[in-house]
Coordinates of C-alpha atoms and ligand atoms in Angstrom, one line a residue:
M159 CA 10.4 -20.4 11.9
T160 CA 7.2 -20.6 9.8
P161 CA 8.2 -18.5 6.2
V162 CA 5.5 -16.3 5.4
R163 CA 3.1 -17.8 2.2
F164 CA 2.5 -15.7 -0.6
L165 CA -0.1 -16.7 -3.6
T166 CA -1.5 -15.0 -6.2
G167 CA -3.8 -15.8 -9.4
I168 CA -4.0 -14.3 -12.6
T169 CA -7.5 -14.7 -14.2
T170 CA -6.9 -16.1 -17.9
S171 CA -9.3 -14.3 -20.3
G172 CA -7.0 -11.8 -21.9
T173 CA -3.5 -11.1 -23.3
P174 CA -1.0 -10.0 -19.9
H175 CA -1.0 -6.0 -20.0
L176 CA 1.1 -3.4 -18.3
G177 CA -1.1 -3.4 -15.4
N178 CA -1.1 -6.6 -14.4
Y179 CA 2.9 -6.6 -14.6
V180 CA 3.5 -3.7 -12.5
G181 CA 0.4 -4.5 -10.1
S182 CA 0.8 -8.6 -10.0
I183 CA 3.6 -10.5 -12.2
R184 CA 6.7 -8.2 -10.8
P185 CA 6.0 -8.1 -7.4
S186 CA 5.1 -11.7 -7.1
V187 CA 8.2 -12.5 -9.0
R188 CA 10.3 -10.4 -6.3
A189 CA 8.6 -11.6 -3.5
S190 CA 9.2 -14.9 -4.5
F191 CA 12.8 -14.4 -4.5
Q192 CA 13.2 -12.7 -0.9
P193 CA 14.3 -15.2 1.9
G194 CA 11.9 -17.1 4.1
V195 CA 9.0 -16.7 1.6
E196 CA 7.2 -19.4 -0.2
S197 CA 5.2 -18.9 -3.3
F198 CA 2.1 -20.2 -5.1
Y199 CA 1.3 -18.7 -7.9
F200 CA -1.5 -19.6 -10.4
L201 CA -3.1 -19.0 -13.6
A202 CA -6.8 -18.7 -12.7
D203 CA -8.6 -20.6 -15.3
Y204 CA -11.5 -21.4 -13.8
H205 CA -12.3 -17.5 -12.6
A206 CA -11.8 -17.6 -16.5
L207 CA -14.9 -19.2 -17.5
I208 CA -17.1 -16.2 -15.4
K209 CA -15.5 -13.5 -17.7
T210 CA -15.4 -15.3 -21.6
D211 CA -17.1 -18.5 -23.5
E212 CA -14.2 -18.1 -25.9
P213 CA -12.6 -21.7 -25.0
A214 CA -9.7 -20.9 -27.8
R215 CA -9.2 -17.3 -26.1
I216 CA -9.0 -19.0 -22.1
Q217 CA -6.2 -21.9 -23.8
R218 CA -4.2 -18.6 -25.6
S219 CA -4.3 -16.5 -22.1
T220 CA -3.2 -19.5 -20.4
L221 CA -0.3 -19.8 -22.5
E222 CA 0.7 -16.1 -22.2
I223 CA 0.3 -15.4 -18.6
A224 CA 2.6 -18.4 -17.9
A225 CA 5.1 -17.1 -20.7
S226 CA 4.6 -14.2 -19.1
W227 CA 5.4 -14.4 -15.6
L228 CA 8.4 -16.9 -16.6
A229 CA 9.9 -14.6 -18.9
A230 CA 9.6 -12.1 -15.9
G231 CA 11.7 -14.5 -14.0
L232 CA 9.7 -16.5 -12.2
D233 CA 11.5 -19.8 -11.5
P234 CA 9.1 -23.0 -10.9
E235 CA 12.0 -24.7 -8.9
R236 CA 11.4 -22.1 -6.3
V237 CA 7.9 -21.4 -6.3
V238 CA 4.7 -23.6 -6.6
F239 CA 3.7 -22.7 -9.9
Y240 CA 0.5 -24.3 -11.3
R241 CA -2.7 -24.2 -13.4
Q242 CA -6.2 -23.5 -11.1
S243 CA -8.1 -26.4 -13.1
D244 CA -5.7 -29.1 -12.1
I245 CA -6.2 -29.2 -8.7
P246 CA -9.9 -30.9 -8.2
E247 CA -9.4 -29.9 -4.9
I248 CA -10.2 -26.0 -5.3
P249 CA -14.0 -26.6 -6.8
E250 CA -14.5 -29.2 -4.1
L251 CA -13.2 -26.4 -1.2
T252 CA -15.1 -24.3 -2.8
W253 CA -18.2 -26.2 -2.0
F254 CA -17.2 -25.9 1.6
L255 CA -17.0 -22.4 1.5
T256 CA -20.3 -22.2 -0.2
C257 CA -21.9 -23.9 3.2
V258 CA -20.5 -21.7 5.7
T259 CA -21.0 -18.5 3.8
G260 CA -24.3 -16.1 3.8
K261 CA -25.9 -15.3 1.0
G262 CA -26.2 -11.7 2.1
V263 CA -22.4 -11.5 2.2
L264 CA -22.2 -12.4 -1.7
N265 CA -25.1 -9.7 -2.5
R266 CA -22.4 -7.1 -1.1
A267 CA -19.4 -8.4 -3.3
H268 CA -18.6 -5.5 -5.2
A269 CA -18.4 -7.2 -8.6
Y270 CA -21.9 -8.4 -8.2
K271 CA -23.3 -5.2 -7.0
A272 CA -21.5 -3.5 -9.8
A273 CA -23.1 -5.8 -12.7
V274 CA -26.8 -5.1 -10.6
D275 CA -26.4 -1.3 -10.8
K276 CA -25.5 -1.7 -14.3
N277 CA -28.6 -3.4 -15.2
L278 CA -30.7 -1.0 -12.6
A279 CA -29.3 2.2 -14.5
A280 CA -30.1 0.2 -17.9
A281 CA -33.7 -0.1 -16.7
Q282 CA -33.5 -4.2 -16.7
E283 CA -33.9 -6.7 -14.1
P284 CA -31.5 -6.5 -11.7
D285 CA -29.8 -10.3 -12.1
S286 CA -30.3 -9.8 -15.8
D287 CA -27.4 -11.5 -17.5
I288 CA -25.5 -12.5 -14.3
N289 CA -24.0 -15.8 -13.9
M290 CA -23.8 -17.8 -10.6
G291 CA -20.1 -17.7 -11.1
L292 CA -19.9 -14.2 -11.1
F293 CA -21.8 -14.2 -8.0
M294 CA -19.8 -17.1 -6.5
Y295 CA -16.6 -15.5 -7.6
P296 CA -15.6 -15.0 -4.1
L297 CA -16.0 -18.4 -3.0
L298 CA -13.9 -19.6 -5.7
M299 CA -11.3 -17.2 -4.9
G300 CA -11.5 -18.2 -0.8
A301 CA -11.2 -21.7 -2.1
D302 CA -7.9 -20.8 -4.0
I303 CA -6.4 -19.3 -0.9
L304 CA -7.7 -21.6 1.9
M305 CA -6.8 -24.4 0.2
F306 CA -2.8 -23.5 0.7
N307 CA -3.3 -21.4 4.0
A308 CA -1.4 -18.3 2.3
H309 CA -0.6 -15.5 4.7
Q310 CA -0.1 -12.9 2.3
V311 CA -2.5 -12.1 -0.9
P312 CA -0.4 -9.5 -3.2
V313 CA -3.3 -8.1 -5.3
G314 CA -4.6 -4.6 -6.5
R315 CA -7.1 -2.5 -4.7
D316 CA -9.9 -4.0 -6.0
Q317 CA -9.5 -7.1 -5.0
V318 CA -9.3 -6.2 -1.2
Q319 CA -12.8 -7.0 -0.1
H320 CA -12.2 -11.0 -1.7
I321 CA -9.6 -11.4 0.7
E322 CA -11.7 -9.8 3.6
M323 CA -14.5 -12.3 2.4
A324 CA -11.8 -15.2 2.4
R325 CA -10.8 -14.2 6.1
D326 CA -14.6 -14.4 7.3
M327 CA -14.5 -17.7 5.5
A328 CA -11.5 -19.3 7.7
H329 CA -13.3 -17.9 10.6
S330 CA -16.7 -19.3 9.6
F331 CA -15.1 -22.8 8.6
N332 CA -12.6 -22.8 11.9
H333 CA -15.5 -22.1 14.2
R334 CA -17.5 -24.7 13.1
Y335 CA -15.3 -27.9 12.6
G336 CA -11.8 -26.9 14.4
N337 CA -8.9 -24.7 13.4
H338 CA -8.1 -25.6 10.0
F339 CA -7.7 -22.3 8.3
V340 CA -5.0 -19.3 8.7
P341 CA -7.3 -15.9 7.8
P342 CA -5.2 -14.6 4.9
Q343 CA -4.4 -10.6 4.8
A344 CA -4.0 -8.1 1.3
A345 CA -0.7 -7.7 0.2
I346 CA -1.3 -4.2 -1.5
E347 CA 1.8 -2.7 -3.3
E348 CA 1.1 1.4 -2.5
S349 CA 3.1 2.9 -5.1
V350 CA 1.2 0.7 -7.8
A351 CA -2.1 0.4 -6.4
T352 CA -3.4 1.0 -9.5
L353 CA -2.0 1.7 -13.2
P354 CA -3.9 4.2 -15.2
G355 CA -4.7 3.3 -18.7
L356 CA -4.2 5.3 -21.8
D357 CA -7.4 7.4 -21.1
G358 CA -6.3 7.9 -17.8
R359 CA -8.7 5.1 -16.2
K360 CA -7.4 2.1 -14.3
M361 CA -5.8 0.1 -17.0
S362 CA -8.3 -3.0 -18.1
K363 CA -9.0 -5.6 -20.5
S364 CA -12.7 -4.3 -20.2
Y365 CA -11.7 -0.7 -20.8
D366 CA -9.9 -1.4 -23.9
N367 CA -7.3 1.2 -22.7
A368 CA -4.6 -0.9 -21.9
I369 CA -0.7 -1.6 -23.1
P370 CA -0.3 -5.2 -23.7
L371 CA 2.7 -6.2 -21.5
F372 CA 4.7 -7.9 -24.5
A373 CA 3.9 -5.4 -27.5
S374 CA 6.6 -5.2 -30.0
R375 CA 8.5 -1.9 -29.9
A376 CA 7.1 -0.2 -32.6
Q377 CA 3.6 -1.1 -31.3
L378 CA 4.6 0.2 -27.7
Q379 CA 5.8 3.6 -29.3
K380 CA 2.5 3.8 -31.0
L381 CA -0.1 3.4 -28.4
I382 CA 2.4 5.6 -26.1
A383 CA 1.9 8.5 -28.3
G384 CA -2.0 7.7 -27.8
I385 CA -2.0 8.3 -24.2
V386 CA -4.5 11.1 -23.2
T387 CA -2.8 14.1 -22.1
D388 CA -3.8 17.8 -22.0
S389 CA -3.3 20.9 -24.5
R390 CA -1.0 22.3 -22.4
L391 CA 2.3 23.5 -25.6
P392 CA 6.2 22.7 -24.9
G393 CA 7.5 25.5 -22.3
E394 CA 4.2 25.3 -20.3
P395 CA 4.4 23.9 -17.0
K396 CA 2.8 21.0 -16.6
D397 CA 0.6 19.1 -13.7
T398 CA 2.2 15.5 -12.7
E399 CA -1.4 15.3 -10.5
G400 CA -3.3 13.5 -12.6
S401 CA -1.1 12.8 -15.5
A402 CA -1.1 9.0 -16.6
L403 CA 2.1 9.6 -18.4
F404 CA 3.6 10.9 -14.9
Q405 CA 2.2 7.9 -13.2
I406 CA 2.8 4.8 -16.0
Y407 CA 6.4 6.6 -15.4
Q408 CA 6.7 6.5 -11.9
A409 CA 6.1 2.4 -11.7
F410 CA 8.9 2.1 -13.9
A411 CA 11.3 4.3 -12.5
S412 CA 13.3 4.8 -9.8
A413 CA 12.8 7.9 -7.3
E414 CA 15.3 9.6 -8.8
E415 CA 14.1 9.3 -12.4
T416 CA 10.5 10.1 -10.8
T417 CA 11.9 13.3 -9.4
A418 CA 13.8 14.3 -12.7
L419 CA 10.8 13.7 -14.6
A420 CA 8.5 15.8 -11.9
Q421 CA 11.0 18.7 -12.9
A422 CA 10.7 18.2 -16.2
Y423 CA 6.9 18.9 -16.2
A424 CA 7.6 22.0 -13.9
A425 CA 9.8 23.2 -16.4
G426 CA 7.3 22.5 -19.4
I427 CA 9.0 19.7 -20.9
A428 CA 6.8 19.0 -24.2
W429 CA 4.3 16.0 -24.3
G430 CA 6.4 14.4 -27.5
E431 CA 9.2 14.6 -25.1
A432 CA 7.9 13.2 -21.9
K433 CA 6.5 10.1 -24.3
H434 CA 9.3 9.3 -25.8
M435 CA 11.3 8.9 -22.0
L436 CA 8.5 6.7 -21.3
L437 CA 8.9 4.8 -24.1
E438 CA 12.6 4.2 -23.5
R439 CA 12.1 3.7 -19.7
I440 CA 9.4 0.7 -20.4
D441 CA 11.1 -0.6 -22.7
R442 CA 14.7 -0.3 -21.0
E443 CA 12.9 -3.2 -18.5
I444 CA 10.9 -4.7 -20.6
A445 CA 13.3 -5.6 -24.0
P446 CA 15.1 -8.3 -22.1
M447 CA 11.9 -10.4 -21.7
R448 CA 10.5 -10.4 -24.7
A449 CA 13.0 -12.4 -26.3
R450 CA 12.7 -15.0 -23.3
Y451 CA 8.7 -14.4 -23.8
Q452 CA 9.2 -15.5 -27.6
T453 CA 11.2 -18.5 -27.1
L454 CA 8.7 -20.0 -24.2
I455 CA 5.4 -18.7 -26.8
D456 CA 7.3 -21.1 -29.0
D457 CA 7.4 -24.1 -27.1
P458 CA 3.8 -24.7 -25.3
A459 CA 4.5 -28.7 -24.3
Q460 CA 7.0 -26.8 -22.4
I461 CA 5.1 -24.7 -20.3
E462 CA 2.9 -27.8 -20.3
A463 CA 5.5 -29.5 -18.7
I464 CA 6.3 -27.1 -16.0
L465 CA 2.7 -26.4 -15.0
H466 CA 2.5 -30.4 -14.6
A467 CA 5.6 -30.7 -12.3
G468 CA 3.9 -27.5 -10.5
A469 CA 0.1 -29.0 -10.0
A470 CA 2.1 -32.2 -8.7
K471 CA 4.1 -30.3 -5.6
A472 CA 0.6 -28.1 -5.2
R473 CA -1.1 -31.6 -4.7
A474 CA 1.2 -32.9 -2.4
I475 CA -0.5 -30.4 -0.3
A476 CA -3.9 -30.6 -1.5
T477 CA -4.8 -33.7 -1.4
P478 CA -4.1 -34.7 1.9
F479 CA -5.4 -31.4 3.5
M480 CA -8.5 -32.1 1.7
A481 CA -8.9 -35.5 3.1
T482 CA -8.8 -33.9 6.5
L483 CA -11.3 -31.2 5.7
R484 CA -13.8 -33.9 4.1
H485 CA -13.0 -35.8 7.4
A486 CA -13.6 -32.3 9.5
V487 CA -17.0 -31.7 7.9
G488 CA -18.3 -35.5 8.3
L489 CA -17.5 -36.9 4.9
R490 CA -16.2 -39.8 6.2
P491 CA -15.8 -43.7 5.5
L492 CA -18.7 -45.6 7.1
Q493 CA -16.6 -48.2 8.7
A494 CA -14.8 -45.6 11.0
V495 CA -18.3 -44.5 12.9
A496 CA -18.3 -43.4 15.8
A497 CA -20.8 -45.0 18.2
P498 CA -22.2 -42.1 20.4
K499 CA -20.3 -42.3 23.7
Q500 CA -21.1 -44.9 25.9
G501 CA -19.4 -44.3 29.1
K502 CA -15.4 -45.3 28.3
A503 CA -15.1 -45.1 24.6
T504 CA -12.8 -47.7 23.3
K505 CA -10.4 -45.6 20.9
A506 CA -9.6 -47.8 17.6
A507 CA -5.8 -47.2 18.0
G508 CA -4.6 -45.4 14.6
A509 CA -1.9 -44.2 13.1
T510 CA 1.4 -43.7 14.8
F511 CA 4.6 -41.8 14.7
K512 CA 7.9 -43.5 15.0
Q513 CA 10.9 -41.3 15.1
Y514 CA 14.2 -43.2 14.1
R515 CA 17.9 -42.6 13.2
E516 CA 19.0 -44.0 9.8
K517 CA 23.4 -44.8 8.6
D518 CA 23.3 -41.4 7.4
G519 CA 23.4 -40.4 11.0
K520 CA 20.2 -37.9 10.1
F521 CA 17.0 -38.2 12.1
Y522 CA 14.0 -39.3 10.3
F523 CA 9.8 -39.9 11.6
K524 CA 7.0 -41.6 9.8
L525 CA 3.6 -41.8 10.0
A526 CA 2.6 -45.3 10.0
D527 CA -1.5 -47.4 10.1
T528 CA -1.9 -50.4 12.0
S529 CA -0.5 -52.5 9.5
G530 CA 2.6 -50.9 9.2
K531 CA 2.2 -49.1 6.1
T532 CA 3.9 -45.9 5.6
L533 CA 1.5 -42.6 5.6
L534 CA 4.2 -40.0 5.7
Q535 CA 7.9 -40.2 5.4
S536 CA 10.0 -37.2 6.3
R537 CA 13.4 -36.1 4.9
G538 CA 16.4 -36.2 7.2
F539 CA 16.8 -34.1 10.0
D540 CA 20.3 -33.0 11.7
N541 CA 19.2 -32.5 14.8
P542 CA 15.9 -35.0 16.6
K543 CA 14.6 -31.9 18.1
T544 CA 13.5 -30.6 14.5
A545 CA 12.4 -33.8 13.6
A546 CA 10.5 -34.2 17.2
Q547 CA 8.5 -30.2 16.3
S548 CA 7.7 -31.3 13.2
I549 CA 5.6 -34.0 14.6
A550 CA 3.9 -31.7 17.2
Q551 CA 3.3 -29.2 14.6
L552 CA 1.2 -32.4 13.1
Q553 CA -0.5 -33.9 15.5
E554 CA -1.4 -30.5 16.8
K555 CA -2.9 -28.7 13.2
G556 CA -3.1 -31.9 11.4
A557 CA -3.2 -31.8 7.7
A558 CA -3.0 -28.0 8.0
A559 CA 0.7 -28.2 9.4
L560 CA 1.8 -29.8 5.5
T561 CA 2.4 -26.7 3.8
D562 CA 4.7 -25.4 6.4
L563 CA 6.8 -28.6 6.4
Q564 CA 6.5 -29.5 2.8
A565 CA 10.5 -28.9 2.6
Q566 CA 10.8 -31.4 5.0
L567 CA 8.7 -34.2 3.7
E568 CA 8.9 -36.8 0.5
S569 CA 6.3 -36.5 -1.8
F570 CA 3.4 -38.8 -1.7
A571 CA 3.7 -42.1 -3.9
D572 CA 0.2 -41.2 -5.3
D573 CA -3.2 -39.6 -4.3
A574 CA -4.5 -42.8 -2.2
Q575 CA -1.3 -42.5 0.0
A576 CA -2.3 -38.9 0.3
V577 CA -5.7 -39.7 1.0
A578 CA -5.1 -42.2 3.7
A579 CA -2.4 -39.5 5.6
G580 CA -4.8 -36.5 5.5
V581 CA -8.1 -38.9 7.4
A582 CA -4.8 -40.4 9.6
L583 CA -3.8 -36.8 10.7
A584 CA -7.4 -35.7 11.1
E585 CA -8.2 -38.6 13.1
L586 CA -5.1 -38.0 15.1
V587 CA -6.6 -34.2 15.6
A588 CA -9.9 -35.7 16.7
A589 CA -8.6 -38.4 19.2
K590 CA -7.0 -35.6 20.9
Ligands
LIG173 N1 -9.5 -12.5 -9.0 C1 -8.3 -12.0 -9.2 C2 -8.2 -11.1 -10.3 O1 -9.3 -10.9 -11.3 C3 -7.6 -13.3 -9.4 C4 -7.7 -14.5 -8.5 C5 -8.1 -15.7 -8.7 C6 -6.7 -14.2 -7.3 N2 -8.1 -16.5 -7.5 C7 -6.9 -15.7 -6.7 C8 -5.9 -13.1 -6.8 C9 -6.5 -15.6 -5.1 C10 -5.0 -13.8 -5.8 C11 -5.7 -15.1 -4.9 O2 -7.3 -10.5 -10.5

């Protein structure tokens, strides 16, 4: 059975806050522990270039977000955890997607439209101060997702449109060049679709209303004291509806704890006391992570090494897949030019699969080129039927099947082997 593949990224342009934690980090760490789930989580540092031109800030943010994810319990052995800019295939795929996407589609993207509306409201030229990065943002995000053929993308509501666009890109590409991409779906956590900030608007770096995830307890207390409430006095019943304090509490509390606070609101709890409950509830969850976070932040070389290992896992999929996609669109080695078909084309014998049994009693397969060089090597299977099914999947889908089969294959010796495997698989699929 194909595992469900989750993929999500966080833009590395600021210090992670409770909204990032509740909306993205916590659900993705939880999802990664479910059985039958494969997770791809990454630091979206190419995306950060759209939002900031401060190099030191991007570097610092990348470190902080990586440390936050790890402190929250992400196990880099269990998931593929990487930095976007370590995967050069992603910008290359962005270009392929750019060429199958209508400009009008991007004109309608919310983030771009909001920037245009803001200019118009200020009597500026519509595109004043808007860089092409903002305009093309959905294409880069589409490449992030389609590169690994993710099924589910856990995101906030504001990102749903981007996932729909990625689906359209998958369809347009598949329609022109064959079935390479799985159209992804957005996975929204309903209970925390958007976490309000200190002023009641969505918690966001850009509104300056965020609570940093790893604020000290003292800082946390101070920030919580600043959450906007109404002026009802102790003893007066309070509304949970529209109360930022209540919504933040709910994102951390169990159903029973939430009901208890709702009752306390009705009974006229003092705002000061409610804020104290919120502080305690958040701190109970975050305090144990704070120490781990500090240790990680103090050892950037360790995080760098973790990200390198993650990039190697990601590229074991991305490199051969990209080779297939290049082949699919016509960026091909010239010696393999297919002459326009005249009568019965003579097809050069390409790479072939070989299935065999080893002394360890297990069943293996490999893909070898005409000179016998191994392009792809399986791990041992207990049962020959499973090995045959994997071969069938590769013959059917080419390198697009590599993400599914990741656990069954040995990693490539180098990029050259990965590219050769991708090209050979593309030719097998094309020759069918
Ligand atoms: N755009 C997302 C954000 O700002 C981050 C992101 C980039 C992302 N690429 C992605 C999220 C791919 C999910 C999948 O929050």
